PDB file of C-alpha atoms in Angstrom:
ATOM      1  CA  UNK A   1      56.507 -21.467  11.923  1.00  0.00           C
ATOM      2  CA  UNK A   2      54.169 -21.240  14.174  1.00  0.00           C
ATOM      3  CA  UNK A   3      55.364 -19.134  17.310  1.00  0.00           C
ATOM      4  CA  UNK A   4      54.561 -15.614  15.891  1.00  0.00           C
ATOM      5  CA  UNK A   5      51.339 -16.808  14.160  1.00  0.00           C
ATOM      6  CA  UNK A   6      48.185 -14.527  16.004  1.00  0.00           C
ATOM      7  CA  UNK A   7      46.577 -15.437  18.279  1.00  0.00           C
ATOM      8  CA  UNK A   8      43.409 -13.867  19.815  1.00  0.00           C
ATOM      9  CA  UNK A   9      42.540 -14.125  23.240  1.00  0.00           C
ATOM     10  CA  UNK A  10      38.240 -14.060  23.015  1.00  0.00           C
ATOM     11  CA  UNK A  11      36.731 -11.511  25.606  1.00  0.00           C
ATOM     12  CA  UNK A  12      33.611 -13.448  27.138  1.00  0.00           C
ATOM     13  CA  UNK A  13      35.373 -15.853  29.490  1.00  0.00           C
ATOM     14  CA  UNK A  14      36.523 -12.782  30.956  1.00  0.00           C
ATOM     15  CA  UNK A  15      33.998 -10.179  31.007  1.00  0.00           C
ATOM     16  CA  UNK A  16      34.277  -9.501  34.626  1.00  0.00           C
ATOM     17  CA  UNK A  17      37.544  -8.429  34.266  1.00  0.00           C
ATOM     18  CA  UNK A  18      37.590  -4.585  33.326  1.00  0.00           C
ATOM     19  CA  UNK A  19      39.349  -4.482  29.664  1.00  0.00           C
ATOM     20  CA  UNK A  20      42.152  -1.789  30.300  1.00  0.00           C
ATOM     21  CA  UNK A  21      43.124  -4.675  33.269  1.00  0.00           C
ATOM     22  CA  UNK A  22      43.310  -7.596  30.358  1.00  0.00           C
ATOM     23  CA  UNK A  23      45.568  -6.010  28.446  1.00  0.00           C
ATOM     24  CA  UNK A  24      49.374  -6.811  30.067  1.00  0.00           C
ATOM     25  CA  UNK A  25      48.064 -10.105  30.374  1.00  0.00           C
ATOM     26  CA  UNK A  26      46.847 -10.989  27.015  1.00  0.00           C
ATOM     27  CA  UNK A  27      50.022  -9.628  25.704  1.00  0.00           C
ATOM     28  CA  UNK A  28      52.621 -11.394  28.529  1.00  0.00           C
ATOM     29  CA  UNK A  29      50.854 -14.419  27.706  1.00  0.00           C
ATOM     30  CA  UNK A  30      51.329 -14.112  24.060  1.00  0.00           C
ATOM     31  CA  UNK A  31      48.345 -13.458  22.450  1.00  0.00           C
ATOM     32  CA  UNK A  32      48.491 -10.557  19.464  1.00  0.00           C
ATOM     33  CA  UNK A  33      45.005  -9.659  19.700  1.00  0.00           C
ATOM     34  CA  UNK A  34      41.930  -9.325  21.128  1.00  0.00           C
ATOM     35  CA  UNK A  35      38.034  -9.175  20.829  1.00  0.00           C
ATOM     36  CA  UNK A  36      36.055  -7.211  22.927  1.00  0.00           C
ATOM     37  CA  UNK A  37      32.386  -7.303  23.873  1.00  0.00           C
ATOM     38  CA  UNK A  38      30.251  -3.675  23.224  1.00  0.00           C
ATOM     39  CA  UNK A  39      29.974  -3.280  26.934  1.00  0.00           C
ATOM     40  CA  UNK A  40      33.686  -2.909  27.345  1.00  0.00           C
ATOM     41  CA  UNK A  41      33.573   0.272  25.148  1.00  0.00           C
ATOM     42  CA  UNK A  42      30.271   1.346  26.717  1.00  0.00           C
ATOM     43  CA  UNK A  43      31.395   1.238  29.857  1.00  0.00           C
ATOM     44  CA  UNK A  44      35.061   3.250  29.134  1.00  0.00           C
ATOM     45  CA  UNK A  45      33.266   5.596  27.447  1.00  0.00           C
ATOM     46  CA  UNK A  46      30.754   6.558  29.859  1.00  0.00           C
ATOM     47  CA  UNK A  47      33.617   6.722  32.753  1.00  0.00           C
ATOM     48  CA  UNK A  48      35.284   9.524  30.078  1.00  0.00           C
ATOM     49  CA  UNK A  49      37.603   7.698  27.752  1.00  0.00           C
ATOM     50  CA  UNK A  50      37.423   8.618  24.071  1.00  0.00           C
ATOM     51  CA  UNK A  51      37.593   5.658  21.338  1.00  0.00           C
ATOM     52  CA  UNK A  52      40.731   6.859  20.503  1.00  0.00           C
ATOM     53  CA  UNK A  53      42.008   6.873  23.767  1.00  0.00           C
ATOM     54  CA  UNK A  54      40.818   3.261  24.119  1.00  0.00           C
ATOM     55  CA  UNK A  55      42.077   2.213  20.859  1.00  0.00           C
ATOM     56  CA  UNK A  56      45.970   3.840  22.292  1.00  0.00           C
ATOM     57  CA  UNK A  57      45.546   2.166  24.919  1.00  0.00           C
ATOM     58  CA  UNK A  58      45.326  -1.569  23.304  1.00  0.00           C
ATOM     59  CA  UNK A  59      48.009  -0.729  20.640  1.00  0.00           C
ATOM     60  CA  UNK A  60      50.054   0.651  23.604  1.00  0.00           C
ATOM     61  CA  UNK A  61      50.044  -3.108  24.607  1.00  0.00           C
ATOM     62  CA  UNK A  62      50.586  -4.514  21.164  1.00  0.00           C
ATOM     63  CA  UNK A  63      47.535  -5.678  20.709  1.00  0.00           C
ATOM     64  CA  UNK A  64      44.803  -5.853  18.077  1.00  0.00           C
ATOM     65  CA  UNK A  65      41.240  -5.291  18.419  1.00  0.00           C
ATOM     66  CA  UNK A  66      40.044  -8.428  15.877  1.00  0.00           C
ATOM     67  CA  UNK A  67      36.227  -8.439  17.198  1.00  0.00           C
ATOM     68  CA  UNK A  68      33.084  -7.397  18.544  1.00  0.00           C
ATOM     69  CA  UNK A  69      31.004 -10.232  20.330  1.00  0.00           C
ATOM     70  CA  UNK A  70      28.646  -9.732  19.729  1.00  0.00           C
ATOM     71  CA  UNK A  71      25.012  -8.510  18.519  1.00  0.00           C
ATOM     72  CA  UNK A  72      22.244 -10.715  20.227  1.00  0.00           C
ATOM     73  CA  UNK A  73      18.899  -8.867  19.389  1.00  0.00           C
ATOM     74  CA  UNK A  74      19.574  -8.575  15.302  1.00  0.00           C
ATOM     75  CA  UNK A  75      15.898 -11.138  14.559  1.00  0.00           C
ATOM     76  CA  UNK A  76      12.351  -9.228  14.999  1.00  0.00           C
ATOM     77  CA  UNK A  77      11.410 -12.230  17.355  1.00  0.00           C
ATOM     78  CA  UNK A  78      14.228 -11.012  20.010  1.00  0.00           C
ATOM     79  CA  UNK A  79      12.974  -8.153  20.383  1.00  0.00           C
ATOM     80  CA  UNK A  80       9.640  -9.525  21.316  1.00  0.00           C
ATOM     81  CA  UNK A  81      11.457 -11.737  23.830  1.00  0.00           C
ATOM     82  CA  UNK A  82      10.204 -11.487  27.451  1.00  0.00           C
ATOM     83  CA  UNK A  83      11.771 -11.083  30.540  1.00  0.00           C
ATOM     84  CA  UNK A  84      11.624 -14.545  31.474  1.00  0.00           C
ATOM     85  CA  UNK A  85      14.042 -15.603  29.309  1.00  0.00           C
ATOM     86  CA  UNK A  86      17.839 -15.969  30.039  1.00  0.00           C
ATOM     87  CA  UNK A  87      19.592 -12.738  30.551  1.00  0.00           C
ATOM     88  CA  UNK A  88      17.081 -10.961  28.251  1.00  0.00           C
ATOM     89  CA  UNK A  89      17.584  -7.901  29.220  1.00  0.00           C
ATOM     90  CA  UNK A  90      21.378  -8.310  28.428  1.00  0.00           C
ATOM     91  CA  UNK A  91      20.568  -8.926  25.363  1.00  0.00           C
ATOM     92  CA  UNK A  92      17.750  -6.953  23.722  1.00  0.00           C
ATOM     93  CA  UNK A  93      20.285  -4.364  24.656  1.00  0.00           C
ATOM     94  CA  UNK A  94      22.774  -5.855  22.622  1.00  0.00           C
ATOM     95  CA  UNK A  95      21.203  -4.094  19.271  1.00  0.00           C
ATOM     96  CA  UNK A  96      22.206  -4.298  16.051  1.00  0.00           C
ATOM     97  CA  UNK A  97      22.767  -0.302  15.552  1.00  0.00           C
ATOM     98  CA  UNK A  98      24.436   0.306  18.909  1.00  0.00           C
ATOM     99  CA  UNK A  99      26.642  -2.902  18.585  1.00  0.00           C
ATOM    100  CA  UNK A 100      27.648  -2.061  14.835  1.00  0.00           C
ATOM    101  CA  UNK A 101      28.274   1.902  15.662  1.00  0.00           C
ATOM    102  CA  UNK A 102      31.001   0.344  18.746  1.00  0.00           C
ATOM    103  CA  UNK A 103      32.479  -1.311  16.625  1.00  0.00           C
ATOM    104  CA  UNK A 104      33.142   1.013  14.165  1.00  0.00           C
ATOM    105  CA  UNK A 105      33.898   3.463  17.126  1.00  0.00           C
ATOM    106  CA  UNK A 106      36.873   1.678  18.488  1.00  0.00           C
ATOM    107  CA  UNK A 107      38.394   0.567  14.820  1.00  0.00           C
ATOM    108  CA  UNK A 108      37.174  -3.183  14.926  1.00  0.00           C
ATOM    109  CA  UNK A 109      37.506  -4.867  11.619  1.00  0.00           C
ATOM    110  CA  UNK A 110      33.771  -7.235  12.584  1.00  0.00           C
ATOM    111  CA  UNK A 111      31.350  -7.812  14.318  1.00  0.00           C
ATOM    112  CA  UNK A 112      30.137 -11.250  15.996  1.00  0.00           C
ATOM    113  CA  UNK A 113      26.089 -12.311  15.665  1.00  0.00           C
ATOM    114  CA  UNK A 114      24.345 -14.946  18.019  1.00  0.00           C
ATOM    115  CA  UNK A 115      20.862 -16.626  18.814  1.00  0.00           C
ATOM    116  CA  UNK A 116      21.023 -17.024  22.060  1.00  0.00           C
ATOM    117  CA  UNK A 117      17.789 -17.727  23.636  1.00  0.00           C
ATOM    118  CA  UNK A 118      16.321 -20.718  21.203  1.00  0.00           C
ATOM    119  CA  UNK A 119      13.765 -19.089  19.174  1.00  0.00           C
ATOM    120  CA  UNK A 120      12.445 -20.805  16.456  1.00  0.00           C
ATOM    121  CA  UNK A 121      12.844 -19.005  13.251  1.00  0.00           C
ATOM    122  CA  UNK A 122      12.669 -19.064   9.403  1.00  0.00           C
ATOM    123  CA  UNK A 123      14.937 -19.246   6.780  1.00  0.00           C
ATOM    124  CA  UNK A 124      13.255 -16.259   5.325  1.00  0.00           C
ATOM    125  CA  UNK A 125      13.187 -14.030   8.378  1.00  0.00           C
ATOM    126  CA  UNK A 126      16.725 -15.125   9.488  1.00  0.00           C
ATOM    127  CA  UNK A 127      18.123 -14.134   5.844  1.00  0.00           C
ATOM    128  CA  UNK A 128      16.045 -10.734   5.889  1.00  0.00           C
ATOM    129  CA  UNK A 129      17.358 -10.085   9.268  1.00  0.00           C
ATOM    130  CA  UNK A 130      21.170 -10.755   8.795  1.00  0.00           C
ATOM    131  CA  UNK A 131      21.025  -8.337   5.274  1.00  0.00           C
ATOM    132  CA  UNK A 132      19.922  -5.702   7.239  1.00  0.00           C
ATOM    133  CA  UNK A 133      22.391  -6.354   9.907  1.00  0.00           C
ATOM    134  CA  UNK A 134      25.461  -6.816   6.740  1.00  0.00           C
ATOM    135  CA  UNK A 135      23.847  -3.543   5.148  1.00  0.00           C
ATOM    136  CA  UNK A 136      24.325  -1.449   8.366  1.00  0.00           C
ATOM    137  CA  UNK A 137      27.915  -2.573   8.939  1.00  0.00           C
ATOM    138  CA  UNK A 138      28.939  -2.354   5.352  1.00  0.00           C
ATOM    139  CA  UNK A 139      29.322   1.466   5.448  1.00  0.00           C
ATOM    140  CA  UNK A 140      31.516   1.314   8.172  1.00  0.00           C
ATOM    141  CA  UNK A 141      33.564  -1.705   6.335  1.00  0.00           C
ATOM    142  CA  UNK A 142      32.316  -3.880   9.078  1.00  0.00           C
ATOM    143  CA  UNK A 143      32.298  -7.468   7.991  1.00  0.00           C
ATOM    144  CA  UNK A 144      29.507  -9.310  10.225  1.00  0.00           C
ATOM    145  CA  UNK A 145      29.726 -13.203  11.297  1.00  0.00           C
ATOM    146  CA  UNK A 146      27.169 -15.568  12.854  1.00  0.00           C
ATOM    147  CA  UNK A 147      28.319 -18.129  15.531  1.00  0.00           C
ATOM    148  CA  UNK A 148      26.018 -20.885  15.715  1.00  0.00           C
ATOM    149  CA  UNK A 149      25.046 -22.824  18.972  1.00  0.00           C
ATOM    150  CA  UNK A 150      24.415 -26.049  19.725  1.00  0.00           C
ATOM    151  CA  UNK A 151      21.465 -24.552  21.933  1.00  0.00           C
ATOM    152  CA  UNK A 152      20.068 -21.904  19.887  1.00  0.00           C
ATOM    153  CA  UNK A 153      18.052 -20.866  17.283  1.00  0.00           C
ATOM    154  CA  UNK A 154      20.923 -21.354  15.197  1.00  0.00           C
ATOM    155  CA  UNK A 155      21.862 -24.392  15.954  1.00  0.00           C
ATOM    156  CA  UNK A 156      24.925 -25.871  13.326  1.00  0.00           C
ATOM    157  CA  UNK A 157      26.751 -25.055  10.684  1.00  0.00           C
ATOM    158  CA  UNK A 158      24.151 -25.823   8.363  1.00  0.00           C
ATOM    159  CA  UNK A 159      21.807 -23.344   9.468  1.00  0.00           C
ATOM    160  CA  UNK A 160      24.044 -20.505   9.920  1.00  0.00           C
ATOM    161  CA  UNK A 161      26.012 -20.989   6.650  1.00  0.00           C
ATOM    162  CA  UNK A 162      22.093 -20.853   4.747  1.00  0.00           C
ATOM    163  CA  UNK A 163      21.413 -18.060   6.698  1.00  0.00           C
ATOM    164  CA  UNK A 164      24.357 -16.341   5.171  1.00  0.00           C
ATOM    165  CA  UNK A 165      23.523 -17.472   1.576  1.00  0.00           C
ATOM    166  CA  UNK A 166      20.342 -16.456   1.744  1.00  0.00           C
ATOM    167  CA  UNK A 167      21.288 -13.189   3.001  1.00  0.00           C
ATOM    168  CA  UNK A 168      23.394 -12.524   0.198  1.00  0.00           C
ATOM    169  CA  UNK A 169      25.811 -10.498   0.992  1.00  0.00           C
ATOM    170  CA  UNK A 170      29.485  -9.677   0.883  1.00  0.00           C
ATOM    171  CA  UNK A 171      29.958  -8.579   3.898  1.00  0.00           C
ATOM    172  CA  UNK A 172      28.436 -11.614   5.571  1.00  0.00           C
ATOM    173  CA  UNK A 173      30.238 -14.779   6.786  1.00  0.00           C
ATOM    174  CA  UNK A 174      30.814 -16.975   9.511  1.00  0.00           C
ATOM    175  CA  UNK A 175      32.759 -17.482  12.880  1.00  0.00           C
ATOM    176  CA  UNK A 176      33.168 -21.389  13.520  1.00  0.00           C
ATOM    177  CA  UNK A 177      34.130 -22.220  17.094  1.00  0.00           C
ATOM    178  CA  UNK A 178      35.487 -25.900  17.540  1.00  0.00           C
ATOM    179  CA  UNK A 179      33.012 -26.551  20.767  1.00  0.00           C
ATOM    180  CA  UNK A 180      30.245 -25.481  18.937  1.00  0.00           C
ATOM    181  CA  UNK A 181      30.967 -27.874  15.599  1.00  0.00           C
ATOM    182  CA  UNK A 182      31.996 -30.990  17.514  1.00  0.00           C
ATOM    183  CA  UNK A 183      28.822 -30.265  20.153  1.00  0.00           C
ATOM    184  CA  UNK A 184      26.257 -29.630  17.431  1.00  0.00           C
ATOM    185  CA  UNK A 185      27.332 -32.534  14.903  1.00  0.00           C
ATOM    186  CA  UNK A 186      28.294 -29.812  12.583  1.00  0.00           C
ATOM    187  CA  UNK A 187      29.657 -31.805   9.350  1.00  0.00           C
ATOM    188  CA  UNK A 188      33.358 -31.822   7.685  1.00  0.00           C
ATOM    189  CA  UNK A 189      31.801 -32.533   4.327  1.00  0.00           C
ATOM    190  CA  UNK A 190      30.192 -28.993   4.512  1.00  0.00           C
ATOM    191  CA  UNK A 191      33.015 -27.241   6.214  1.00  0.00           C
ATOM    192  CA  UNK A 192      34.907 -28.642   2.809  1.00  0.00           C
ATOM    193  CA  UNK A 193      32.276 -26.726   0.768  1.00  0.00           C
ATOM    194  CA  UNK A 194      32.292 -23.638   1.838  1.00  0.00           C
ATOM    195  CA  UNK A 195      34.662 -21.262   0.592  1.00  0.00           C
ATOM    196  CA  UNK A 196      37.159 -20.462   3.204  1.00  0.00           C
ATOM    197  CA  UNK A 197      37.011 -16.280   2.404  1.00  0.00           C
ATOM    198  CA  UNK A 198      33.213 -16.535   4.286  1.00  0.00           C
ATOM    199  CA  UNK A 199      34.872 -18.070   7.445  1.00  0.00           C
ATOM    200  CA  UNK A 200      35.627 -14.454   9.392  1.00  0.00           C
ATOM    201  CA  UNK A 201      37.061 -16.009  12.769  1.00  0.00           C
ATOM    202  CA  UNK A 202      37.314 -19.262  14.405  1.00  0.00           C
ATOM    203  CA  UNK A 203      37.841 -20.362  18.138  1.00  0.00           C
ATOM    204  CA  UNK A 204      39.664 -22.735  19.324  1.00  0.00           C
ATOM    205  CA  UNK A 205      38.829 -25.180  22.303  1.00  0.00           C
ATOM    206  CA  UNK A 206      38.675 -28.509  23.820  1.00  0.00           C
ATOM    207  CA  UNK A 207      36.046 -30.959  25.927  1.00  0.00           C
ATOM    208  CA  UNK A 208      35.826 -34.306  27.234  1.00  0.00           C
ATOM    209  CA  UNK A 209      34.648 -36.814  24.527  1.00  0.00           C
ATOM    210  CA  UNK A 210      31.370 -37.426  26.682  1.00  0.00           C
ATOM    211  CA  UNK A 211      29.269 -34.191  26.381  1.00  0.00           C
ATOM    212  CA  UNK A 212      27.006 -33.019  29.563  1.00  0.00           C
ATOM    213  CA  UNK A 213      23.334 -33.572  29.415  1.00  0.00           C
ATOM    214  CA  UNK A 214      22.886 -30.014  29.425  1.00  0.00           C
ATOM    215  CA  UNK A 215      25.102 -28.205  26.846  1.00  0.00           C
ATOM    216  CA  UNK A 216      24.544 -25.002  27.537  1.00  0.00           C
ATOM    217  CA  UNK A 217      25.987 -25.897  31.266  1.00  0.00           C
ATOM    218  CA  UNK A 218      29.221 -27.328  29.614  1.00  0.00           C
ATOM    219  CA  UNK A 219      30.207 -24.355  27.152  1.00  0.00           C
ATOM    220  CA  UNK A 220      29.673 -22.210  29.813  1.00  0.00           C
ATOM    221  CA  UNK A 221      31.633 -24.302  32.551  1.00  0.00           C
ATOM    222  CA  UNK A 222      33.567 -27.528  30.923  1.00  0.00           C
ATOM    223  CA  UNK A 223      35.442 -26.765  28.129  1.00  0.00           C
ATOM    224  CA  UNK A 224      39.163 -27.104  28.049  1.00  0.00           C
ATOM    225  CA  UNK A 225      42.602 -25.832  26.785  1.00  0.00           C
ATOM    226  CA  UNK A 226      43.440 -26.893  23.342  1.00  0.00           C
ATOM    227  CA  UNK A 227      44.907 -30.432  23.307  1.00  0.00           C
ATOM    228  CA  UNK A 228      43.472 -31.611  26.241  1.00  0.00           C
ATOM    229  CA  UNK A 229      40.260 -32.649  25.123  1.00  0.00           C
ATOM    230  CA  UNK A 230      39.113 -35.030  22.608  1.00  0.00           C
ATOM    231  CA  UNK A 231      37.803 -32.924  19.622  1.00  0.00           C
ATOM    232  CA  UNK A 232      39.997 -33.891  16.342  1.00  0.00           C
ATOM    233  CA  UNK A 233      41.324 -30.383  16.347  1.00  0.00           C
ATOM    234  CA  UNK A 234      43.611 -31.507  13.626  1.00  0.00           C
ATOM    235  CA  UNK A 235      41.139 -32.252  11.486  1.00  0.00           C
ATOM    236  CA  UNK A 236      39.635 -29.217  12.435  1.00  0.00           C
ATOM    237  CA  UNK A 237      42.392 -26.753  11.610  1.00  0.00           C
ATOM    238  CA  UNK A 238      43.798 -28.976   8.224  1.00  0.00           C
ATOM    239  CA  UNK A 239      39.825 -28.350   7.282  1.00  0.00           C
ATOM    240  CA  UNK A 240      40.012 -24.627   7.330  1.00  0.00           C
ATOM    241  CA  UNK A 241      43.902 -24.408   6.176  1.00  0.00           C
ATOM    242  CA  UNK A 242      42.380 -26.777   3.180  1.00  0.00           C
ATOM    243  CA  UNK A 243      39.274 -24.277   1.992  1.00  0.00           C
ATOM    244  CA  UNK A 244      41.936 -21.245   2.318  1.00  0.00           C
ATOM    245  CA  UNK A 245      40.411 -19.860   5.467  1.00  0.00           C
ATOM    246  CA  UNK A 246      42.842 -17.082   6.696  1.00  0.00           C
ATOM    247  CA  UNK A 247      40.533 -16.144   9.625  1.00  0.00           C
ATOM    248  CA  UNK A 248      42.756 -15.973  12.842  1.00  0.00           C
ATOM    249  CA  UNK A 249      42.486 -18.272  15.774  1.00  0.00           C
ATOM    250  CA  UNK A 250      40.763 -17.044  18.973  1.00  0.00           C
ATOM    251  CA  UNK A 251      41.141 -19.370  22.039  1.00  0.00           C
ATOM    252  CA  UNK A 252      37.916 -19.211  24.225  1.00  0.00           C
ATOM    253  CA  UNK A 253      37.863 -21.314  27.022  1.00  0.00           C
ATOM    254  CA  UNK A 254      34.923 -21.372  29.716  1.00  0.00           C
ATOM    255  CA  UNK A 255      35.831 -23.772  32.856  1.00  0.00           C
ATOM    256  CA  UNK A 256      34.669 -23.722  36.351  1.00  0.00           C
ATOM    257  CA  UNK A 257      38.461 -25.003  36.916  1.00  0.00           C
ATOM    258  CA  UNK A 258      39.386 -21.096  36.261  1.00  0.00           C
ATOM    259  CA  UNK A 259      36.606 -19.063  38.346  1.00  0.00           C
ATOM    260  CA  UNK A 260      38.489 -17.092  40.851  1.00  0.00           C
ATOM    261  CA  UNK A 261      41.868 -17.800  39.746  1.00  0.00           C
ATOM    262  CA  UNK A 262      43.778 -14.327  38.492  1.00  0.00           C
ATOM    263  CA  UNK A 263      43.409 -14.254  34.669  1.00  0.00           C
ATOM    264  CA  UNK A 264      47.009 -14.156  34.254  1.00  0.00           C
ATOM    265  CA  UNK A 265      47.555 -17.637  35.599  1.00  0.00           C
ATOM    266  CA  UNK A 266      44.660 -18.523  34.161  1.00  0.00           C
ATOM    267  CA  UNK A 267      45.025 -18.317  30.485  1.00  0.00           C
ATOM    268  CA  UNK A 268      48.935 -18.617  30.554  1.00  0.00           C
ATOM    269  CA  UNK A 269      49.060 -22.164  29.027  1.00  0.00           C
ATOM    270  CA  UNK A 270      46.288 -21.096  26.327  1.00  0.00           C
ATOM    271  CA  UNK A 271      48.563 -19.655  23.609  1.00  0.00           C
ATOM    272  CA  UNK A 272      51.085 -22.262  23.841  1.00  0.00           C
ATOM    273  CA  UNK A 273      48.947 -24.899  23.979  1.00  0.00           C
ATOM    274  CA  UNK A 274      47.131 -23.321  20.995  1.00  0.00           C
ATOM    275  CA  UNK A 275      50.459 -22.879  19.268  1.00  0.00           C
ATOM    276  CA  UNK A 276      50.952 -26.080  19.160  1.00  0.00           C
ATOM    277  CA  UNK A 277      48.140 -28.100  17.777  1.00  0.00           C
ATOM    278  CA  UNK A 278      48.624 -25.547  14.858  1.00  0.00           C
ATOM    279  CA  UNK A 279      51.876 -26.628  14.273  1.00  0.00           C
ATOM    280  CA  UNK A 280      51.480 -29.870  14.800  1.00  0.00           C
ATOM    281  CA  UNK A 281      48.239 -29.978  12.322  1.00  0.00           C
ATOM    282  CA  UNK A 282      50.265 -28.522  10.078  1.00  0.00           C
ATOM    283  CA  UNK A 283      53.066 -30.448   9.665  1.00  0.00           C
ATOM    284  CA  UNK A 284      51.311 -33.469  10.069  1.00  0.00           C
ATOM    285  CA  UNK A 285      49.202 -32.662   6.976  1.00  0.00           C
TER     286      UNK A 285
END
């Protein structure tokens, strides 16, 4: 059965919607959970709010906190990254220490890590860089998860999965969203390797079978509800059900088609929708 399975509704696509005024509407839309980005617990706790008091506040709703998305400055050659660059500022502030010390402030179970700005890097220094950021969230039981993107540094699963292996540790895993696998040519054969206990959380999503010139322009503006796309999210899901991934599903969908419309009508197909290319994966398998 699939209509009590969790769900998690992912934070970014609405960041500019203050996080105590997501809450009813996650829930009356039937998600379980939530992540959260740092700057919603930055910002409640410099208006007053303790942790705690934020933490009620979700479980007042039902919810679970499942995430923090994410850590963007965790590689020595972000910090180094000038102000020319896409939203740098943004995200040399997103540091490894303050994002990792949120999260462990507001009871989150992991934390998300990105390359966002398309530096090039090395094996070596990306390994290096991702143990120290495992090493500083294992005291705090932290588990820590790269997301690769198509138009990063990081750029499939190939080169975020050896960036976890050579990193080494237990604490270290993955977060596999299903616009960034189909966009990047991220392959099945590997996804069957990998042991499903490193995948930490996957998103769900959907696009047109023709991807935009610029790709970085469609995740942030064309991707769709689950099932109304073309991405073999069957596949997709049998995949992770097959490697004995238990990671819950997140639904993250950014689309120009939902800028300005209130978030409740907004995302109150997603779970549903979501719902039910689970069950239909499933009992198709």
């Amino acid at each position: 059965m699939t209509d009590n399975l969790p769900l998690i509704l992912s934070a970014p696509p609405f960041g500019h919607v203050p996080l105590l005024e997501r809450l009813a509407p996650a829930r009356e839309a039937g998600f379980t959970g939530i992540s959260l980005m740092p700057g919603d617990v930055w910002s409640l706790e410099e208006a007053g709010m303790k942790p705690s008091e934020i933490a009620a506040r979700i479980a007042d709703h039902g919810l679970t906190v499942m995430e923090v998305d994410c850590t963007a400055c965790w590689l020595p050659s972000h910090r180094r990254t000038g102000d020319d660059a896409p939203l740098a500022s943004l995200l040399r502030s997103l540091t490894p220490e303050r994002v990792v010390e949120a999260a462990a402030r507001i009871g989150a179970p992991s934390i998300t890590a990105v390359e966002m700005v398309g530096v090039s890097l090395s094996l070596d220094e990306a390994g290096e860089a991702f143990a120290h950021l495992c090493d500083l969230a294992a005291p705090y039981g932290l588990k820590v998860h790269i997301e690769f993107l198509p138009f990063g540094g990081i750029p499939d699963l190939a080169s975020a999965w050896a960036i976890v292996q050579a990193a080494g540790r237990p604490n270290g895993g993955l977060t596999v969203d299903s616009w960034h696998f189909f966009r990047s040519g991220s392959s099945f054969v590997l996804l069957e390797g990998i042991p499903g206990s490193r995948i930490y959380t996957v998103q769900i999503n959907d696009a047109p079978a023709q991807p935009e010139a610029d790709l970085l322009h469609e995740t942030m503006n064309g991707r769709l509800v689950p099932g109304q796309g073309s991405f073999d999210l069957t596949r997709f899901i049998r995949t992770l059900d097959q490697i004995g991934s238990t990671a819950p599903f997140s639904v993250e969908v950014f689309s120009k088609n939902i800028n300005g419309m209130p978030m409740a009508q907004a995302i109150a197909s997603w779970a549903p929708a979501a719902r039910d290319i689970i069950r239909k994966a499933r009992e198709t398998r």
